Coordinates of C-alpha atoms in Angstrom, one line a residue:
X21 CA 31.7 6.9 7.1
X22 CA 28.3 7.7 5.5
X23 CA 25.4 8.9 7.6
X24 CA 21.7 9.1 7.0
X25 CA 18.8 11.0 8.7
X26 CA 15.3 9.8 9.1
X27 CA 12.5 12.0 10.3
X28 CA 9.0 11.1 11.5
X29 CA 7.1 14.4 11.0
X30 CA 3.9 14.2 13.0
X31 CA 1.3 16.8 13.8
X32 CA 2.3 16.8 17.5
X33 CA 5.9 15.5 17.6
X34 CA 8.8 15.4 15.3
X35 CA 11.2 12.5 15.8
X36 CA 14.7 12.2 14.2
X37 CA 17.2 9.4 13.9
X38 CA 20.8 9.4 12.6
X39 CA 22.1 6.1 11.4
X40 CA 25.5 5.1 9.9
X41 CA 26.4 2.9 6.9
X42 CA 26.1 -0.2 9.2
X43 CA 22.5 0.7 10.1
X44 CA 23.6 1.6 13.6
X45 CA 21.5 4.3 15.3
X46 CA 24.0 7.0 16.3
X47 CA 21.6 9.4 18.0
X48 CA 18.0 10.4 18.1
X49 CA 16.0 13.5 19.0
X50 CA 12.4 14.5 19.6
X51 CA 10.6 17.9 19.9
X52 CA 7.2 19.3 19.6
X53 CA 6.2 20.1 16.0
X54 CA 5.7 23.8 15.4
X55 CA 2.1 24.4 16.6
X56 CA 1.3 26.8 13.8
X57 CA 1.6 23.9 11.3
X58 CA 2.4 26.5 8.6
X59 CA 4.6 25.0 5.8
X60 CA 7.3 27.6 6.0
X61 CA 7.7 27.3 9.8
X62 CA 7.5 23.5 9.8
X63 CA 10.2 23.4 7.1
X64 CA 12.4 25.8 9.0
X65 CA 12.1 23.8 12.2
X66 CA 12.8 20.5 10.3
X67 CA 15.9 22.0 8.7
X68 CA 17.1 23.2 12.1
X69 CA 16.7 19.6 13.5
X70 CA 18.7 18.2 10.6
X71 CA 21.5 20.7 11.2
X72 CA 21.4 19.8 14.9
X73 CA 21.9 16.1 14.1
X74 CA 24.8 17.0 11.9
X75 CA 26.9 18.3 14.8
X76 CA 30.3 16.8 14.7
X77 CA 32.8 17.3 11.8
X78 CA 32.7 13.7 10.6
X79 CA 28.9 13.5 10.5
X80 CA 28.6 16.9 8.8
X81 CA 31.0 15.8 6.0
X82 CA 29.5 12.3 5.8
X83 CA 25.8 13.1 5.8
X84 CA 24.5 11.6 2.6
X85 CA 20.7 12.1 2.6
X86 CA 17.5 12.8 4.5
X87 CA 14.1 11.1 4.3
X88 CA 11.0 12.5 5.9
X89 CA 7.9 10.4 6.6
X90 CA 4.6 12.2 7.1
X91 CA 0.9 11.3 7.0
X92 CA -0.9 12.1 3.8
X93 CA -1.0 11.7 0.0
X94 CA 2.1 12.7 -1.9
X95 CA 2.8 13.8 -5.5
X96 CA 4.0 11.1 -7.8
X97 CA 7.6 12.5 -7.6
X98 CA 7.4 12.5 -3.8
X99 CA 8.4 16.1 -3.5
X100 CA 5.0 17.7 -2.7
X101 CA 2.3 17.0 -0.1
X102 CA -1.0 16.8 -2.0
X103 CA -3.0 16.3 1.2
X104 CA -1.5 16.4 4.7
X105 CA -4.4 15.9 7.1
X106 CA -2.3 16.4 10.3
X107 CA -1.3 19.8 9.1
X108 CA -4.2 20.9 7.0
X109 CA -2.0 21.1 4.0
X110 CA -3.0 21.0 0.3
X111 CA -0.4 21.0 -2.5
X112 CA 2.5 22.1 -0.4
X113 CA 5.9 21.9 -2.1
X114 CA 7.6 20.7 1.1
X115 CA 10.8 19.5 -0.4
X116 CA 11.3 22.9 -2.2
X117 CA 10.7 24.7 1.1
X118 CA 13.3 22.5 2.9
X119 CA 15.9 23.1 0.2
X120 CA 15.8 26.8 1.0
X121 CA 17.6 25.8 4.2
X122 CA 19.6 22.7 3.5
X123 CA 21.4 21.3 0.4
X124 CA 21.2 17.6 1.0
X125 CA 19.6 14.7 -1.1
X126 CA 16.1 14.5 0.2
X127 CA 13.0 12.3 -0.2
X128 CA 9.5 12.4 1.3
X129 CA 7.4 9.3 1.9
X130 CA 4.1 8.4 3.5
X131 CA 4.6 7.9 7.2
X132 CA 3.3 4.3 7.1
X133 CA 5.8 3.5 4.3
X134 CA 8.5 4.6 6.7
X135 CA 7.0 2.7 9.7
X136 CA 6.5 -0.5 7.7
X137 CA 10.1 -0.4 6.4
X138 CA 11.4 0.1 9.9
X139 CA 9.4 -3.0 11.1
X140 CA 10.4 -4.9 8.0
X141 CA 14.1 -4.2 8.3
X142 CA 14.6 -4.2 12.1
X143 CA 11.4 -5.2 13.8
X144 CA 8.5 -7.6 13.7
X145 CA 8.8 -8.2 9.9
X146 CA 12.4 -9.0 9.9
X147 CA 13.3 -11.9 7.5
X148 CA 10.1 -11.5 5.6
X149 CA 9.9 -10.9 1.8
X150 CA 6.3 -9.7 1.3
X151 CA 4.8 -7.8 4.2
X152 CA 1.6 -5.9 5.0
X153 CA 1.7 -3.4 7.8
X154 CA -1.4 -1.9 9.4
X155 CA -1.4 0.8 12.1
X156 CA -4.5 1.6 14.1
X157 CA -4.0 5.0 15.7
X158 CA -6.0 8.1 15.3
X159 CA -6.8 6.8 11.9
X160 CA -6.0 3.6 9.9
X161 CA -2.7 3.5 8.1
X162 CA -1.1 0.7 6.1
X163 CA 1.7 0.0 3.7
X164 CA 3.0 -2.9 1.5
X165 CA 6.4 -4.4 1.1
X166 CA 6.8 -6.4 -2.1
X167 CA 9.9 -8.3 -2.9
X168 CA 11.7 -6.6 0.1
X169 CA 10.9 -3.1 -1.3
X170 CA 8.1 -0.6 -0.4
X171 CA 5.3 -0.7 -3.0
X172 CA 4.1 2.9 -3.7
X173 CA 1.7 2.1 -6.6
X174 CA 1.4 3.8 -10.0
X175 CA 0.8 7.3 -8.5
X176 CA 2.5 7.0 -5.1
X177 CA -0.7 6.4 -3.1
X178 CA -0.8 2.6 -2.5
X179 CA -1.7 1.1 0.8
X180 CA -4.7 3.3 1.8
X181 CA -6.6 0.6 3.7
X182 CA -8.3 3.1 5.9
X183 CA -10.1 4.5 2.9
X184 CA -11.6 1.4 1.3
X185 CA -15.4 1.7 1.4
X186 CA -17.3 -0.6 3.6
X187 CA -20.7 1.1 3.9
X188 CA -22.6 2.8 1.1
X189 CA -23.3 6.4 2.2
X190 CA -22.0 5.5 5.7
X191 CA -20.3 7.6 8.3
X192 CA -18.3 10.7 7.3
X193 CA -14.6 10.1 7.2
X194 CA -11.9 12.7 7.9
X195 CA -10.9 12.4 4.2
X196 CA -14.3 13.9 3.2
X197 CA -15.8 10.7 1.8
X198 CA -18.4 8.5 3.5
X199 CA -18.3 4.9 4.5
X200 CA -14.5 4.5 4.8
X201 CA -13.1 1.8 7.1
X202 CA -11.4 4.5 9.1
X203 CA -14.7 6.1 9.8
X204 CA -15.7 3.0 11.7
X205 CA -12.4 1.7 13.2
X206 CA -10.0 4.6 13.5
X207 CA -9.2 6.0 16.9
X208 CA -10.7 9.4 16.3
X209 CA -13.9 8.1 14.8
X210 CA -14.4 5.5 17.5
X211 CA -13.8 8.2 20.1
X212 CA -16.5 10.4 18.5
X213 CA -19.0 7.6 18.6
X214 CA -18.2 6.8 22.2
X215 CA -18.7 10.4 23.2
X216 CA -22.0 10.6 21.3
X217 CA -23.3 7.5 22.9
X218 CA -22.1 8.4 26.4
X219 CA -23.9 11.7 26.3
X220 CA -27.1 10.0 25.3
X221 CA -27.0 7.8 28.4
X222 CA -25.7 9.4 31.5
X223 CA -26.5 6.3 33.6
X224 CA -24.5 4.1 31.2
X225 CA -21.0 2.5 31.6
X226 CA -19.2 5.0 29.3
X227 CA -20.5 8.2 31.0
X228 CA -19.8 6.9 34.5
X229 CA -16.4 5.5 33.6
X230 CA -15.1 9.1 33.1
X231 CA -17.4 10.8 35.6
X232 CA -19.2 12.6 32.9
X233 CA -16.0 14.0 31.3
X234 CA -16.8 12.3 28.0
X235 CA -14.0 14.1 26.1
X236 CA -11.6 11.7 27.9
X237 CA -13.1 8.6 26.2
X238 CA -11.0 6.6 23.9
X239 CA -10.3 3.1 22.5
X240 CA -9.3 1.8 26.0
X241 CA -12.7 2.7 27.5
X242 CA -14.4 0.7 24.7
X243 CA -12.3 -2.3 25.6
X244 CA -12.9 -1.9 29.4
X245 CA -16.6 -1.8 28.7
X246 CA -16.4 -4.9 26.5
X247 CA -14.5 -6.7 29.3
X248 CA -17.3 -5.6 31.7
X249 CA -19.9 -6.9 29.3
X250 CA -21.5 -3.5 28.7
X251 CA -23.8 -3.9 25.7
X252 CA -22.9 -0.6 24.0
X253 CA -19.1 -1.1 24.2
X254 CA -19.5 -4.8 23.2
X255 CA -21.4 -3.7 20.1
X256 CA -18.8 -1.2 19.0
X257 CA -15.8 -3.5 20.0
X258 CA -17.3 -6.4 18.0
X259 CA -17.9 -4.2 14.9
X260 CA -14.3 -2.8 15.0
X261 CA -12.9 -6.4 15.4
X262 CA -15.0 -7.7 12.5
X263 CA -14.3 -4.8 10.1
X264 CA -10.6 -4.7 10.8
X265 CA -10.2 -8.5 10.6
X266 CA -12.1 -8.8 7.3
X267 CA -10.3 -5.8 5.7
X268 CA -6.8 -7.2 6.6
X269 CA -7.9 -10.7 5.6
X270 CA -9.0 -9.4 2.2
X271 CA -5.6 -7.9 1.6
X272 CA -4.0 -11.2 2.7
X273 CA -6.2 -13.1 0.2
X274 CA -5.4 -10.8 -2.7
X275 CA -1.7 -10.0 -1.9
X276 CA -0.6 -13.3 -0.2
X277 CA 2.1 -11.8 2.1
X278 CA 4.3 -14.0 4.3
X279 CA 3.9 -11.5 7.2
X280 CA 1.3 -9.1 8.5
X281 CA 2.4 -6.6 11.2
X282 CA -0.2 -4.8 13.3
X283 CA 0.5 -1.9 15.6
X284 CA -0.5 1.7 16.4
X285 CA -1.3 3.5 19.6
X286 CA -5.0 2.7 19.7
X287 CA -4.9 -1.0 19.1
X288 CA -1.7 -1.5 21.1
X289 CA -3.6 -0.2 24.2
X290 CA -6.5 -2.7 23.6
X291 CA -4.8 -6.1 23.8
X292 CA -8.1 -8.1 23.7
X293 CA -9.0 -6.4 20.4
X294 CA -5.5 -6.8 19.0
X295 CA -5.4 -10.5 19.8
X296 CA -8.9 -11.0 18.4
X297 CA -8.0 -9.3 15.1
X298 CA -4.8 -11.3 14.7
X299 CA -6.8 -14.5 15.2
X300 CA -9.7 -13.6 13.0
X301 CA -7.6 -12.6 10.0
X302 CA -7.0 -16.3 9.5
X303 CA -10.7 -17.0 9.8
X304 CA -11.6 -14.7 6.9
X305 CA -8.6 -15.1 4.6
X306 CA -8.5 -18.1 2.2
X307 CA -6.5 -21.0 3.7
X308 CA -4.0 -21.1 0.9
X309 CA -3.1 -17.5 1.5
X310 CA -2.4 -18.3 5.1
X311 CA -0.1 -21.3 4.5
X312 CA 3.1 -19.4 5.3
X313 CA 1.6 -16.3 6.9
X314 CA 3.0 -14.9 10.2
X315 CA 0.9 -12.3 12.0
X316 CA 3.0 -10.2 14.4
X317 CA 2.6 -7.3 16.7
X318 CA 4.7 -4.3 15.9
X319 CA 7.7 -4.0 18.2
X320 CA 9.5 -0.7 17.3
X321 CA 6.9 1.6 18.7
X322 CA 7.6 5.3 18.1
X323 CA 11.0 4.6 16.7
X324 CA 9.7 2.7 13.6
X325 CA 9.0 5.8 11.5
X326 CA 12.2 7.6 11.9
X327 CA 14.3 4.5 11.7
X328 CA 12.5 3.3 8.6
X329 CA 12.9 6.7 6.9
X330 CA 16.6 6.7 7.5
X331 CA 16.9 3.1 6.1
X332 CA 14.9 4.1 3.0
X333 CA 17.1 7.0 2.1
X334 CA 20.1 4.8 2.7
X335 CA 18.8 2.1 0.4
X336 CA 17.9 4.6 -2.3
X337 CA 21.3 6.3 -2.4
X338 CA 23.1 2.9 -2.2
X339 CA 21.3 1.9 -5.4
X340 CA 22.2 5.1 -7.3

């Protein structure tokens, strides 16, 4: 029996899944990512996790490959991390570092490529052919599935919805550019705006909702304020809804997928916003592009990345 390992390598947690040739999940594991975030230490920890998942003679002999999903921009060959924002990495040859510890076929993909493939194969996008996946968490991530295969683009950086420009000279984004969608709708950026506004009005809803501990503010407080008809929260909530809806709708108009999957920690915890975005995508996209479109909430949660990564390495090796 052949086995495959998928890893969701996050800045806080590392999640691992082992699947067999029948796509059955054999076992999973989770542990805190090395807090130093140094490439050599993270690669060593990752290799140890892989060896841990290999326990058992049959699995050790049958392990065919490993795929790692992580946030960032990758080199065209998928072996180096050009920009890894969760780790502060620049031009890190992560595959080479890993191969110091393990001798197994290896590939690295963007984390949303792994997440989207997990949802496509075993989640909300099952039975679709062309799918667009959007995750609203600390930032905005997205990925495309075309003809049942991940679309990476000409230089391995396709699907960066969070970094399309929506405001000339607008708010500063974590990527260093100004006016990105993520700077207005990503969880971290919205949180920064909420804190800024709360500290300006200590009699307002936001400040009082956390008893002055403004560092606790997040997407959920924005939605609670919207539900309470607070003017400040309603203004931000409405802007996030409109910008996300239009951005996703524009991709629907250009790409014409049969399925859009929306998930991520921030938007999953704001159901009013999620439902509004799902509804308004159809309002802004052209009617013909919506004729066969399904818009679904992501269903795999934290398992999507590690499962999708395992399925990706399995498919790649099955085709070789």
